[in-house]
Short mmCIF file of C-alpha atoms and ligand atoms in Angstrom, two decimals:
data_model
loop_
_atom_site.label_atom_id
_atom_site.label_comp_id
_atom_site.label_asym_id
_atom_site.label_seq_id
_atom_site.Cartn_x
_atom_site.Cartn_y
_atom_site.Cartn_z
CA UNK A 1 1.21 15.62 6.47
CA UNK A 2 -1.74 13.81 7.77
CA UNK A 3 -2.51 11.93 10.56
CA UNK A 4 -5.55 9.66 11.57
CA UNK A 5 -6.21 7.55 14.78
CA UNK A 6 -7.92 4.13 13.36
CA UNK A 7 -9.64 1.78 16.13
CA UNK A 8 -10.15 -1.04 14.09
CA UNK A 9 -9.24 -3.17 11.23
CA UNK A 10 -12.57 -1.39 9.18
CA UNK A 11 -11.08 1.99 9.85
CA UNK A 12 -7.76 0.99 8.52
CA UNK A 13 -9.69 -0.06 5.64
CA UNK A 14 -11.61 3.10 5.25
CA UNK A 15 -8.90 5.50 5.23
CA UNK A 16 -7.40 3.58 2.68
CA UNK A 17 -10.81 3.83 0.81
CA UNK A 18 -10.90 7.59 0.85
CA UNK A 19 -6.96 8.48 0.30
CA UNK A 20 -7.37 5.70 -3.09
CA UNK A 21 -10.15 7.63 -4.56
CA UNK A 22 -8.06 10.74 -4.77
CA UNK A 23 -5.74 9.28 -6.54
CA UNK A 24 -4.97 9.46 -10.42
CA UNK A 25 -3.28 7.14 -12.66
CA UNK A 26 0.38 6.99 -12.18
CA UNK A 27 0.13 7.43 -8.54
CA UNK A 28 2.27 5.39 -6.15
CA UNK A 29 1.61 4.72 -2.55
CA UNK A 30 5.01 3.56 -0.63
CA UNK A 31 3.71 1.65 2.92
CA UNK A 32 5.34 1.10 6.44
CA UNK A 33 4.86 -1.08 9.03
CA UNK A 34 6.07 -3.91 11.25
CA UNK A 35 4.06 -7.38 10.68
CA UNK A 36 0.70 -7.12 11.49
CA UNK A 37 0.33 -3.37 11.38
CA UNK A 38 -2.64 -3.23 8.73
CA UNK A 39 -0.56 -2.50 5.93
CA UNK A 40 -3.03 -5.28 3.84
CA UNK A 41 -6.18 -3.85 5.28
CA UNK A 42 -5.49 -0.67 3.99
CA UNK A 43 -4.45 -1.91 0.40
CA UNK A 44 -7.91 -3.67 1.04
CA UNK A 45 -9.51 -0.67 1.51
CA UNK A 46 -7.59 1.12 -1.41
CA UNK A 47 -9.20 -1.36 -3.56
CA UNK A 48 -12.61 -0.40 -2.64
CA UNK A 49 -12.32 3.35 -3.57
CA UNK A 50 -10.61 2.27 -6.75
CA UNK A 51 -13.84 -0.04 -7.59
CA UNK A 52 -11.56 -3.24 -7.52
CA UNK A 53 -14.36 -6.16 -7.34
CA UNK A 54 -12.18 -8.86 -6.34
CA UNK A 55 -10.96 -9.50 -3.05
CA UNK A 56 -7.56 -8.21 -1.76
CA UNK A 57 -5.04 -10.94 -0.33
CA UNK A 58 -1.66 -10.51 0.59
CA UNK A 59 0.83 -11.00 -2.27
CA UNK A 60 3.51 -12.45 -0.29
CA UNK A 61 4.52 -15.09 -2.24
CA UNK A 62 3.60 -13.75 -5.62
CA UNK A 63 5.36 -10.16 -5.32
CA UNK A 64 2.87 -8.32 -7.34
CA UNK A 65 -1.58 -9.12 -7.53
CA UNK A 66 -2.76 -7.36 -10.08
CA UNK A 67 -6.75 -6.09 -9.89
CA UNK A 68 -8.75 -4.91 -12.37
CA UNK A 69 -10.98 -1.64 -11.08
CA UNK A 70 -11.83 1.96 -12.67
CA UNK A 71 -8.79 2.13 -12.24
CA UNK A 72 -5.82 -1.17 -11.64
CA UNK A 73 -4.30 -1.34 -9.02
CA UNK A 74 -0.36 -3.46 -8.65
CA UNK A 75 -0.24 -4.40 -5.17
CA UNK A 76 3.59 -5.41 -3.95
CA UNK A 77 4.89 -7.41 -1.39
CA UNK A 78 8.46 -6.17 -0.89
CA UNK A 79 8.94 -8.42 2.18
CA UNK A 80 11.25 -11.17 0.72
CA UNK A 81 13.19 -8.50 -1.17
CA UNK A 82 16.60 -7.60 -0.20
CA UNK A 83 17.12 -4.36 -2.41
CA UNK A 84 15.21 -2.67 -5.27
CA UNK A 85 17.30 -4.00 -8.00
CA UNK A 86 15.12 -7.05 -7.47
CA UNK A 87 12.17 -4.86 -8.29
CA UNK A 88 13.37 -3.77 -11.37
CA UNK A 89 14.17 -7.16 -12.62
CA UNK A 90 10.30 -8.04 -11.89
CA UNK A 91 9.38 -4.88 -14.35
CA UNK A 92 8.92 -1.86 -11.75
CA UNK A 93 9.32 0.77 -14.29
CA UNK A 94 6.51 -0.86 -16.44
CA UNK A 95 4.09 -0.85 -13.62
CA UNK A 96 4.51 2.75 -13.23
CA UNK A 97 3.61 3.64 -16.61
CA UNK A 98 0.91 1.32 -16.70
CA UNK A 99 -1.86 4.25 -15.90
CA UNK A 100 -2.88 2.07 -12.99
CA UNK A 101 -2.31 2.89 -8.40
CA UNK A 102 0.78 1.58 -7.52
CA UNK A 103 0.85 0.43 -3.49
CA UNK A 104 4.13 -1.27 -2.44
CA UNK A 105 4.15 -3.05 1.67
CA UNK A 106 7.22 -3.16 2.86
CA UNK A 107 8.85 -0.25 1.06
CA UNK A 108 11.45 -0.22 3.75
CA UNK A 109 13.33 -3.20 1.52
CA UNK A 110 12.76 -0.85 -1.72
CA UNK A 111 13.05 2.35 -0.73
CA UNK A 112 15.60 3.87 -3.80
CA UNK A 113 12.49 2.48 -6.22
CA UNK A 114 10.55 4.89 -5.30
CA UNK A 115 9.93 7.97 -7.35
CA UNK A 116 10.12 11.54 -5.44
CA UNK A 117 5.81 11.89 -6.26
CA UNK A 118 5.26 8.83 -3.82
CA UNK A 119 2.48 9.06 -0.98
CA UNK A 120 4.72 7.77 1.97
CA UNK A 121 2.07 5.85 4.64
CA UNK A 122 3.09 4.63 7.91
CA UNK A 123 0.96 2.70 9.91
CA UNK A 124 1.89 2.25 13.36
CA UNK A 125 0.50 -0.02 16.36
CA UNK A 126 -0.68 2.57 19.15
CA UNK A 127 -2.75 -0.17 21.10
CA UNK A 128 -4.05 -3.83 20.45
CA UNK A 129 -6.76 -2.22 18.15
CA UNK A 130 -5.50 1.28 17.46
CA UNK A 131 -3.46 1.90 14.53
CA UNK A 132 -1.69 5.88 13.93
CA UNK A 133 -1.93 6.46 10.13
CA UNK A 134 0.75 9.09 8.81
CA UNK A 135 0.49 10.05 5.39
CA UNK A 136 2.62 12.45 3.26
CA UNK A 137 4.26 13.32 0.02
CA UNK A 138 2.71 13.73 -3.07
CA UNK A 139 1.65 17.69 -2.10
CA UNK A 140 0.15 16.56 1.66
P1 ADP B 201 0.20 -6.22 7.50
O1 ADP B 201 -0.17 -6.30 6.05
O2 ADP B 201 0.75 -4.87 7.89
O3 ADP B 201 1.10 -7.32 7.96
P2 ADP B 201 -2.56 -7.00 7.97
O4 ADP B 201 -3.45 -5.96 7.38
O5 ADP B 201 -2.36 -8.26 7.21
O6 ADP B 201 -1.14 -6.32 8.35
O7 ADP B 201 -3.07 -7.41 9.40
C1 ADP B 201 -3.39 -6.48 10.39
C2 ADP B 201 -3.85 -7.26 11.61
O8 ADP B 201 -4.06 -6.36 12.70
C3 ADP B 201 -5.17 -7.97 11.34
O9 ADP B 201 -5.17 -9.18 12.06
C4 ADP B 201 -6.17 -6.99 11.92
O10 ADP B 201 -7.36 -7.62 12.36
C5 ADP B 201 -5.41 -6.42 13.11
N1 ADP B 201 -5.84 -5.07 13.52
C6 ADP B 201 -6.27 -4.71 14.74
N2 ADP B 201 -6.56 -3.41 14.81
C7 ADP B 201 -6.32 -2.89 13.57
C8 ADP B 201 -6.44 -1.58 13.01
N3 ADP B 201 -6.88 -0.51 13.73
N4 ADP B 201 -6.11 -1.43 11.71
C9 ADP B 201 -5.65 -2.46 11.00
N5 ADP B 201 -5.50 -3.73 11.46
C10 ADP B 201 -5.84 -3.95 12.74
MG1 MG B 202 0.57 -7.46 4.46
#
């Protein structure tokens, strides 16, 4: 397990930067987090380490973005989900044999669709600013 202390929005970003460009095809990266918690600015920054040009948004109402980087990255929104059949009917087993970085928010509505390799990282409101970044699975 690891844990950082972020004080802003841009370190949110940058741990996501770092963790992404350890990551090989195939990998999947289950997040938690109330509203607000910087699950989005770390998929941001997960996008940078992954050379993803385009900008990151929140998928909300679209369920998956798809970018195009060195390597792609599927970006889910899980928050108007009620169970992870609903993520099978939108082609979750294709996306993970896609050779692309799969990062889900909202895993908490998912959780059964995620395979036992997962990266589990919670993000947690310490503060206005401050964020406490856990990260395990996947051999951490
Ligand atoms: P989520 O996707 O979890 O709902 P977002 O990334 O969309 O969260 O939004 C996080 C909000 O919290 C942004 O308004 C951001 O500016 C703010 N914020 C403040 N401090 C931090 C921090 N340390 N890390 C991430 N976001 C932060
Ligand atoms: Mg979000």
């Amino acid at each position: 397990m690891r844990i950082y202390e972020s004080a802003s929005p841009e370190e949110t970003e940058r741990v996501g930067e770092a963790l992404a460009r350890h990551l090989s095809p195939g990998a999947v990266v289950a997040l938690y987090g109330d509203l607000g918690a910087g699950k989005t600015a770390f998929v941001r920054g997960m996008g940078r380490g992954l050379g993803v040009k385009d900008a990151v948004t929140s998928p909300t109402f679209n369920i998956v973005h798809e970018y195009r980087g060195k390597v792609p990255l599927f970006h889910f929104d899980m928050y108007r989900l009620s169970g992870a059949s609903e993520l099978y009917d939108i082609g979750w087993d294709d996306y993970l044999s896609a050779g692309g970085v799969c990062v889900v928010e909202w895993t908490e509505n998912v959780e059964e669709a995620m395979p036992p390799f997962a990266l589990h990282v919670k993000i947690a409101k310490t503060g206005p600013d401050r964020r406490r970044i856990t990260v395990e699975g996947g051999g951490l």
